[in-house]
mmCIF file of C-alpha atoms in Angstrom:
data_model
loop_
_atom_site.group_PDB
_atom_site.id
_atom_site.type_symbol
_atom_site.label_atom_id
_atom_site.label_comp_id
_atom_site.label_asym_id
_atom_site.label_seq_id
_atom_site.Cartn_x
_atom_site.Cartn_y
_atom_site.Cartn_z
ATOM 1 C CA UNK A 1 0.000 0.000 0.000
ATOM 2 C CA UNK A 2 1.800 3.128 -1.132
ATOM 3 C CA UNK A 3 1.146 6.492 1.294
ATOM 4 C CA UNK A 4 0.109 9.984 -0.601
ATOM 5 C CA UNK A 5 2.750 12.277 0.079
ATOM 6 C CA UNK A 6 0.639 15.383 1.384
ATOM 7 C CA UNK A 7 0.931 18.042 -1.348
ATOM 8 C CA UNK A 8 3.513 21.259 -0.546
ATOM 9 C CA UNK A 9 0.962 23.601 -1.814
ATOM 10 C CA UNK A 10 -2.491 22.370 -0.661
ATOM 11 C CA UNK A 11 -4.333 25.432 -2.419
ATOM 12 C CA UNK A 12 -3.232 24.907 -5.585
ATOM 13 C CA UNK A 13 -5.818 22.509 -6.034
ATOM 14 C CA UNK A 14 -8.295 24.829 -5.143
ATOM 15 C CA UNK A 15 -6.729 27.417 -7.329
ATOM 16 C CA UNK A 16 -6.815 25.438 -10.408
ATOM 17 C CA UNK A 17 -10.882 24.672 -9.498
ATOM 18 C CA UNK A 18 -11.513 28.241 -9.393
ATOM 19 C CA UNK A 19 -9.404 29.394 -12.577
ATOM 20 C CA UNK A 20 -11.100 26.643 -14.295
ATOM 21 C CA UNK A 21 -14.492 28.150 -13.683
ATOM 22 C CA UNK A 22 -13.762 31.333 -13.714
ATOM 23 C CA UNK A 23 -11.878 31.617 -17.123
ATOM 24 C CA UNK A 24 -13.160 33.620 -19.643
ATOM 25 C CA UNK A 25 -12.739 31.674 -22.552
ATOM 26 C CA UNK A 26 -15.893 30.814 -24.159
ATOM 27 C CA UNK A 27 -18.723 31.169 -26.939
ATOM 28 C CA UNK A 28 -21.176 33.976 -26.576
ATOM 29 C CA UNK A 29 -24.372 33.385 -26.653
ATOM 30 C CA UNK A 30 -27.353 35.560 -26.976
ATOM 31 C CA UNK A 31 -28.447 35.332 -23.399
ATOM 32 C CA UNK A 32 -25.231 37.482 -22.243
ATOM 33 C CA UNK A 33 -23.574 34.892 -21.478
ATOM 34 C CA UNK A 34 -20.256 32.916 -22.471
ATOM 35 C CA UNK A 35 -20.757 29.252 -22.907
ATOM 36 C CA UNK A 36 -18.900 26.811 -20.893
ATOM 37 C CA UNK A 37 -19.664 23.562 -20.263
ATOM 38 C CA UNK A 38 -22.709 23.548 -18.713
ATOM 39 C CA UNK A 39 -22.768 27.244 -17.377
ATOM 40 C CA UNK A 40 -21.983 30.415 -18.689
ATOM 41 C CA UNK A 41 -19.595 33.291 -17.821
ATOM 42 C CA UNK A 42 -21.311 37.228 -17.318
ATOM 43 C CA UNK A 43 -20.427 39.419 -20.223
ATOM 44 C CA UNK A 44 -20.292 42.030 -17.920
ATOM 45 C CA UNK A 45 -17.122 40.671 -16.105
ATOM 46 C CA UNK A 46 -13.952 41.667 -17.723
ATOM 47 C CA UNK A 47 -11.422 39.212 -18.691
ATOM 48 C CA UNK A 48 -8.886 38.720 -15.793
ATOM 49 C CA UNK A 49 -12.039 39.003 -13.211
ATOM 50 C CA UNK A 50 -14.450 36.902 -11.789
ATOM 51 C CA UNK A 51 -17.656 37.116 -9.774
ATOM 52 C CA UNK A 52 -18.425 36.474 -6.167
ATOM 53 C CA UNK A 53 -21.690 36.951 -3.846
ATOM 54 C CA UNK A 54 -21.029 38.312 -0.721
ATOM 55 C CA UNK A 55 -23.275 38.411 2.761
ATOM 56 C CA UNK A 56 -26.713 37.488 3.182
ATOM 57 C CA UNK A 57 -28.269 39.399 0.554
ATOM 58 C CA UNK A 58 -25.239 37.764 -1.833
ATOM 59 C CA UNK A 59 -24.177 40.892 -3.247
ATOM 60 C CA UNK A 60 -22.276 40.249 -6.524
ATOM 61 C CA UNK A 61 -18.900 41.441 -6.679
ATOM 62 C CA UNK A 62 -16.452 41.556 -9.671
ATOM 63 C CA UNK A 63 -13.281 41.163 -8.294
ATOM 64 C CA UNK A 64 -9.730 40.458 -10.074
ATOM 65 C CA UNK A 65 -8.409 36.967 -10.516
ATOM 66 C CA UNK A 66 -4.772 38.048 -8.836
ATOM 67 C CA UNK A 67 -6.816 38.155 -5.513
ATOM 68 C CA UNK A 68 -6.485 34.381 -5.504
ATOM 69 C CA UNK A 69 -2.530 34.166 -4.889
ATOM 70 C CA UNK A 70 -3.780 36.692 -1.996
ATOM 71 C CA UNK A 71 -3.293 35.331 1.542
ATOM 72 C CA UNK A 72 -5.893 37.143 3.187
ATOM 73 C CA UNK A 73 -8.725 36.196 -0.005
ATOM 74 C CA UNK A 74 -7.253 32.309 0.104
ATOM 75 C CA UNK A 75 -9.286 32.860 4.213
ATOM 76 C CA UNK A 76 -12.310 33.373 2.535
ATOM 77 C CA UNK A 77 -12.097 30.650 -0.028
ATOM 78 C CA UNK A 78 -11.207 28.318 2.633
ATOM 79 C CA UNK A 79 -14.677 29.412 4.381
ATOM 80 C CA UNK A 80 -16.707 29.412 1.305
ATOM 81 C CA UNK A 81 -15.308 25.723 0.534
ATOM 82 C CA UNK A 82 -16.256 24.925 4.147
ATOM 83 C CA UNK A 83 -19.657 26.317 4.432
ATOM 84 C CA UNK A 84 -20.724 25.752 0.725
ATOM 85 C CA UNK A 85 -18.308 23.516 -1.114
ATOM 86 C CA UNK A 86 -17.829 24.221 -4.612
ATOM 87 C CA UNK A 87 -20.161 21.778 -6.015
ATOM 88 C CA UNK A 88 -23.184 23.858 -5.877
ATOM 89 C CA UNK A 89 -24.865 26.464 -8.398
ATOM 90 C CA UNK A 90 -25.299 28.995 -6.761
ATOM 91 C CA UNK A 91 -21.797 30.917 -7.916
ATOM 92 C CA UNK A 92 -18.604 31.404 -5.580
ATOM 93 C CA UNK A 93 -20.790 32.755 -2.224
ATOM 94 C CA UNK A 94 -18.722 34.477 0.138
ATOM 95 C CA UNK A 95 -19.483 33.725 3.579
ATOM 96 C CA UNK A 96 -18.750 37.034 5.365
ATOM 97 C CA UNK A 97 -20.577 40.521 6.215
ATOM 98 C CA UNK A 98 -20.213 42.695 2.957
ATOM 99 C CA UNK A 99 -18.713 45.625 4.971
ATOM 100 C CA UNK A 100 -15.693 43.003 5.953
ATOM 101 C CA UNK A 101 -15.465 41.842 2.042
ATOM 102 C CA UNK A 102 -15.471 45.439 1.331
ATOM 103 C CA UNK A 103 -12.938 46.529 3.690
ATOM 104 C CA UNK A 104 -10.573 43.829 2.636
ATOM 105 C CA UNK A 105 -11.103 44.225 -1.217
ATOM 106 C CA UNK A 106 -9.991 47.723 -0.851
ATOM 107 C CA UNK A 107 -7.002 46.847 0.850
ATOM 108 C CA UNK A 108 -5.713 44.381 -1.346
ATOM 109 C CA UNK A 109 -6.298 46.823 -4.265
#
């Protein structure tokens, strides 16, 4: 029975999931959406961005894809993943009070 070695860089799984499903490559379609697999990608969100719902209300957010490498935003992926998974359709749900996403957003721009 051979043991796993425990990965150096345990995000980068998670990384690669979210790039994956947030890239912006894709057909348009007439709805105003890209086509990707089975979903679809806003037009609205630049390339090099993706969206996120934040707080109870799950206020969208278009935020920029270097925010991933981001220590402090890697927190609130390892929350979402914990409360939500990412298995689920109802986008990449931030599980925080929008004034805290806010504050944090602005700091890391």
């Amino acid at each position: 029975m051979a043991i796993k070695k425990p990965s150096k860089h345990p995000q980068t799984a998670v990384l690669k999931q979210i790039l994956r499903r947030c890239s912006s490559l894709g057909k348009r379609s007439s709805q105003g959406y890209e086509e990707q697999g089975g979903g679809g990608i806003p037009l609205d969100v630049p390339k090099g961005h993706f969206v996120v719902y934040v707080g109870e209300n799950r206020t969208r957010y278009i935020v920029p894809i270097s925010f991933l490498t981001r220590p402090e935003f890697q927190v609130l992926l390892q929350q979402a993943e914990e409360e939500f998974g990412f298995d689920h359709d109802m986008g990449l749900t931030i599980p925080c009070e929008e004034v805290v996403f806010q504050s944090l957003t602005s700091t890391l721009r």
